[in-house]
Amino acid sequence: MKRTTEKPSKPRAKAQKASPKRREPREAPGAPAARATPTEPADAQESPAVVAFLRELDHPLKEAIVALRQIILGVSPAIREEIKWNAPSFRTTEHFATFNLRAKDRVRLILHLGAKVKDTAAKGLEIADPAGLLEWLAKDRCLVTFSNGEDVQAKRAALESVLRAWLRWI
């Protein structure tokens, strides 16, 4: 057996079994975004790696990207971020949204259900999209495109509603 110099972590299994973690309640479309509890700082969702990535990012629509990131993080306190696939990616229990920053004239957000294929890939998802934001790439994957910061703000409410619905499938 290998010995390490790391401190052993505090045992949490008993506490979790005694008090199982509750899932976030599902929000109705159009409901205000849930905020972090006072015991969890609002910036706990933010990743230092993503902050550094965005600081160094050279993209003509950087302000729109930063605004879109804040909208995504504001949808639920359960959302976390990290760099995955060479861009900011967002997750709860699994990754569900990843920026595609290759184009310089628009910002793309890919909505997906993680890296592994699931049953929904064959059945598809049912997501209400009255604003027509979603460009379906497959039955379980779609693209949302923004032309600039004003476009991000104009589509904000519709995007928040789509993201809340998307999170129900995770």
mmCIF file of C-alpha atoms in Angstrom:
data_model
loop_
_atom_site.group_PDB
_atom_site.id
_atom_site.type_symbol
_atom_site.label_atom_id
_atom_site.label_comp_id
_atom_site.label_asym_id
_atom_site.label_seq_id
_atom_site.Cartn_x
_atom_site.Cartn_y
_atom_site.Cartn_z
ATOM 1 C CA MET A 1 0.000 0.000 0.000
ATOM 2 C CA LYS A 2 1.255 3.483 -0.870
ATOM 3 C CA ARG A 3 1.757 6.049 1.801
ATOM 4 C CA THR A 4 1.066 9.647 1.080
ATOM 5 C CA THR A 5 1.859 12.840 2.897
ATOM 6 C CA GLU A 6 -1.640 14.174 2.308
ATOM 7 C CA LYS A 7 -3.888 14.815 5.263
ATOM 8 C CA PRO A 8 -6.741 12.350 5.423
ATOM 9 C CA SER A 9 -10.072 13.929 4.627
ATOM 10 C CA LYS A 10 -12.716 14.234 7.281
ATOM 11 C CA PRO A 11 -15.160 11.340 7.211
ATOM 12 C CA ARG A 12 -18.426 12.549 5.756
ATOM 13 C CA ALA A 13 -20.153 9.341 4.759
ATOM 14 C CA LYS A 14 -21.986 8.961 8.073
ATOM 15 C CA ALA A 15 -23.225 12.527 8.003
ATOM 16 C CA GLN A 16 -24.446 12.116 4.435
ATOM 17 C CA LYS A 17 -26.245 8.867 5.226
ATOM 18 C CA ALA A 18 -27.930 10.357 8.261
ATOM 19 C CA SER A 19 -29.034 13.403 6.314
ATOM 20 C CA PRO A 20 -29.228 12.693 2.571
ATOM 21 C CA LYS A 21 -28.559 15.631 0.316
ATOM 22 C CA ARG A 22 -31.750 16.990 -1.126
ATOM 23 C CA ARG A 23 -32.038 17.848 -4.778
ATOM 24 C CA GLU A 24 -32.791 21.397 -5.770
ATOM 25 C CA PRO A 25 -36.519 21.896 -6.276
ATOM 26 C CA ARG A 26 -37.547 22.337 -9.858
ATOM 27 C CA GLU A 27 -38.383 25.904 -10.665
ATOM 28 C CA ALA A 28 -41.273 27.026 -12.774
ATOM 29 C CA PRO A 29 -40.340 28.756 -16.031
ATOM 30 C CA GLY A 30 -39.986 32.475 -15.451
ATOM 31 C CA ALA A 31 -39.369 32.052 -11.715
ATOM 32 C CA PRO A 32 -36.544 34.135 -10.286
ATOM 33 C CA ALA A 33 -33.174 32.410 -10.145
ATOM 34 C CA ALA A 34 -32.330 30.724 -6.858
ATOM 35 C CA ARG A 35 -29.454 32.297 -4.942
ATOM 36 C CA ALA A 36 -26.759 30.702 -2.859
ATOM 37 C CA THR A 37 -27.485 30.162 0.820
ATOM 38 C CA PRO A 38 -25.722 32.414 3.341
ATOM 39 C CA THR A 39 -23.430 29.526 4.356
ATOM 40 C CA GLU A 40 -22.163 29.242 0.783
ATOM 41 C CA PRO A 41 -20.479 32.316 -0.700
ATOM 42 C CA ALA A 42 -22.040 33.463 -3.960
ATOM 43 C CA ASP A 43 -18.684 33.139 -5.710
ATOM 44 C CA ALA A 44 -18.245 29.468 -4.665
ATOM 45 C CA GLN A 45 -19.553 28.604 -8.124
ATOM 46 C CA GLU A 46 -16.688 30.415 -9.807
ATOM 47 C CA SER A 47 -13.562 28.520 -10.735
ATOM 48 C CA PRO A 48 -10.154 30.199 -10.476
ATOM 49 C CA ALA A 49 -9.210 28.355 -13.684
ATOM 50 C CA VAL A 50 -12.141 29.927 -15.558
ATOM 51 C CA VAL A 51 -11.383 33.367 -14.108
ATOM 52 C CA ALA A 52 -7.776 33.045 -15.317
ATOM 53 C CA PHE A 53 -8.914 31.703 -18.706
ATOM 54 C CA LEU A 54 -11.232 34.674 -19.232
ATOM 55 C CA ARG A 55 -8.595 37.158 -18.049
ATOM 56 C CA GLU A 56 -6.254 35.886 -20.786
ATOM 57 C CA LEU A 57 -8.952 35.386 -23.439
ATOM 58 C CA ASP A 58 -8.426 37.383 -26.621
ATOM 59 C CA HIS A 59 -11.867 37.416 -28.244
ATOM 60 C CA PRO A 60 -13.704 40.379 -29.785
ATOM 61 C CA LEU A 61 -16.904 39.393 -27.914
ATOM 62 C CA LYS A 62 -15.260 38.870 -24.527
ATOM 63 C CA GLU A 63 -17.804 41.110 -22.739
ATOM 64 C CA ALA A 64 -20.678 39.041 -24.149
ATOM 65 C CA ILE A 65 -18.928 35.841 -23.037
ATOM 66 C CA VAL A 66 -18.481 37.177 -19.501
ATOM 67 C CA ALA A 67 -22.131 38.311 -19.366
ATOM 68 C CA LEU A 68 -23.331 34.926 -20.638
ATOM 69 C CA ARG A 69 -21.222 33.157 -18.006
ATOM 70 C CA GLN A 70 -22.867 35.212 -15.259
ATOM 71 C CA ILE A 71 -26.335 34.408 -16.601
ATOM 72 C CA ILE A 72 -25.566 30.669 -16.601
ATOM 73 C CA LEU A 73 -24.142 30.724 -13.067
ATOM 74 C CA GLY A 74 -27.169 32.721 -11.906
ATOM 75 C CA VAL A 75 -29.669 30.076 -13.006
ATOM 76 C CA SER A 76 -28.955 27.798 -10.020
ATOM 77 C CA PRO A 77 -26.581 27.763 -7.054
ATOM 78 C CA ALA A 78 -25.834 24.112 -7.906
ATOM 79 C CA ILE A 79 -24.044 25.110 -11.124
ATOM 80 C CA ARG A 80 -20.262 24.946 -11.113
ATOM 81 C CA GLU A 81 -17.767 25.767 -13.831
ATOM 82 C CA GLU A 82 -14.423 24.507 -15.047
ATOM 83 C CA ILE A 83 -12.326 24.435 -18.173
ATOM 84 C CA LYS A 84 -13.224 21.425 -20.277
ATOM 85 C CA TRP A 85 -12.762 20.944 -23.992
ATOM 86 C CA ASN A 86 -10.566 24.113 -24.023
ATOM 87 C CA ALA A 87 -13.377 26.420 -22.933
ATOM 88 C CA PRO A 88 -15.520 27.261 -19.905
ATOM 89 C CA SER A 89 -17.931 24.425 -19.237
ATOM 90 C CA PHE A 90 -20.775 24.250 -16.719
ATOM 91 C CA ARG A 91 -22.054 21.337 -14.647
ATOM 92 C CA THR A 92 -24.237 20.238 -11.791
ATOM 93 C CA THR A 93 -23.930 16.467 -11.457
ATOM 94 C CA GLU A 94 -22.734 16.349 -15.087
ATOM 95 C CA HIS A 95 -21.610 18.872 -17.667
ATOM 96 C CA PHE A 96 -24.518 20.413 -19.523
ATOM 97 C CA ALA A 97 -23.185 23.531 -21.285
ATOM 98 C CA THR A 98 -19.876 24.405 -22.912
ATOM 99 C CA PHE A 99 -18.748 27.511 -24.765
ATOM 100 C CA ASN A 100 -17.571 27.158 -28.345
ATOM 101 C CA LEU A 101 -15.290 30.173 -28.799
ATOM 102 C CA ARG A 102 -13.706 29.374 -32.160
ATOM 103 C CA ALA A 103 -15.781 31.855 -34.157
ATOM 104 C CA LYS A 104 -14.779 35.484 -33.652
ATOM 105 C CA ASP A 105 -18.034 37.038 -34.925
ATOM 106 C CA ARG A 106 -20.408 35.224 -32.534
ATOM 107 C CA VAL A 107 -20.560 33.352 -29.240
ATOM 108 C CA ARG A 108 -21.852 29.809 -29.234
ATOM 109 C CA LEU A 109 -23.059 27.808 -26.267
ATOM 110 C CA ILE A 110 -23.472 24.066 -26.730
ATOM 111 C CA LEU A 111 -26.082 22.440 -24.493
ATOM 112 C CA HIS A 112 -25.502 18.739 -23.945
ATOM 113 C CA LEU A 113 -25.937 15.969 -21.384
ATOM 114 C CA GLY A 114 -22.321 15.229 -20.556
ATOM 115 C CA ALA A 115 -19.656 13.463 -22.556
ATOM 116 C CA LYS A 116 -21.211 9.989 -22.516
ATOM 117 C CA VAL A 117 -24.147 8.959 -24.682
ATOM 118 C CA LYS A 118 -27.336 8.347 -22.694
ATOM 119 C CA ASP A 119 -30.769 6.928 -23.452
ATOM 120 C CA THR A 120 -31.990 10.422 -24.267
ATOM 121 C CA ALA A 121 -29.724 10.385 -27.338
ATOM 122 C CA ALA A 122 -32.238 8.045 -28.976
ATOM 123 C CA LYS A 123 -35.444 9.416 -27.434
ATOM 124 C CA GLY A 124 -34.588 13.088 -27.469
ATOM 125 C CA LEU A 125 -35.376 15.886 -25.047
ATOM 126 C CA GLU A 126 -38.507 17.930 -24.655
ATOM 127 C CA ILE A 127 -37.457 21.518 -24.079
ATOM 128 C CA ALA A 128 -39.875 24.406 -24.537
ATOM 129 C CA ASP A 129 -38.246 26.997 -26.795
ATOM 130 C CA PRO A 130 -40.831 29.652 -27.690
ATOM 131 C CA ALA A 131 -38.088 32.170 -28.563
ATOM 132 C CA GLY A 132 -36.466 29.764 -31.053
ATOM 133 C CA LEU A 133 -33.013 29.888 -29.433
ATOM 134 C CA LEU A 134 -32.113 26.234 -29.926
ATOM 135 C CA GLU A 135 -30.481 24.828 -33.036
ATOM 136 C CA TRP A 136 -30.668 21.064 -32.524
ATOM 137 C CA LEU A 137 -27.475 19.234 -33.497
ATOM 138 C CA ALA A 138 -28.738 15.848 -32.279
ATOM 139 C CA LYS A 139 -31.659 14.652 -30.147
ATOM 140 C CA ASP A 140 -29.702 15.413 -26.964
ATOM 141 C CA ARG A 141 -27.483 18.313 -28.034
ATOM 142 C CA CYS A 142 -28.140 21.798 -29.310
ATOM 143 C CA LEU A 143 -26.499 25.119 -30.013
ATOM 144 C CA VAL A 144 -27.425 28.628 -28.896
ATOM 145 C CA THR A 145 -25.773 31.474 -30.805
ATOM 146 C CA PHE A 146 -25.345 35.095 -29.756
ATOM 147 C CA SER A 147 -24.126 37.852 -32.070
ATOM 148 C CA ASN A 148 -23.012 40.326 -29.371
ATOM 149 C CA GLY A 149 -23.627 41.568 -25.827
ATOM 150 C CA GLU A 150 -26.930 43.216 -26.717
ATOM 151 C CA ASP A 151 -28.129 39.933 -28.192
ATOM 152 C CA VAL A 152 -27.167 38.126 -24.965
ATOM 153 C CA GLN A 153 -29.226 40.589 -22.899
ATOM 154 C CA ALA A 154 -32.173 40.463 -25.310
ATOM 155 C CA LYS A 155 -32.301 36.653 -25.067
ATOM 156 C CA ARG A 156 -31.533 36.476 -21.345
ATOM 157 C CA ALA A 157 -34.996 35.508 -20.045
ATOM 158 C CA ALA A 158 -35.522 32.921 -22.783
ATOM 159 C CA LEU A 159 -32.066 31.423 -22.149
ATOM 160 C CA GLU A 160 -32.649 31.216 -18.382
ATOM 161 C CA SER A 161 -35.917 29.374 -19.024
ATOM 162 C CA VAL A 162 -34.245 26.945 -21.451
ATOM 163 C CA LEU A 163 -31.388 26.306 -19.002
ATOM 164 C CA ARG A 164 -33.782 25.552 -16.131
ATOM 165 C CA ALA A 165 -35.634 23.081 -18.349
ATOM 166 C CA TRP A 166 -32.342 21.572 -19.531
ATOM 167 C CA LEU A 167 -31.155 21.025 -15.952
ATOM 168 C CA ARG A 168 -34.199 18.802 -15.299
ATOM 169 C CA TRP A 169 -32.682 16.259 -17.712
ATOM 170 C CA ILE A 170 -29.327 16.101 -15.904
#
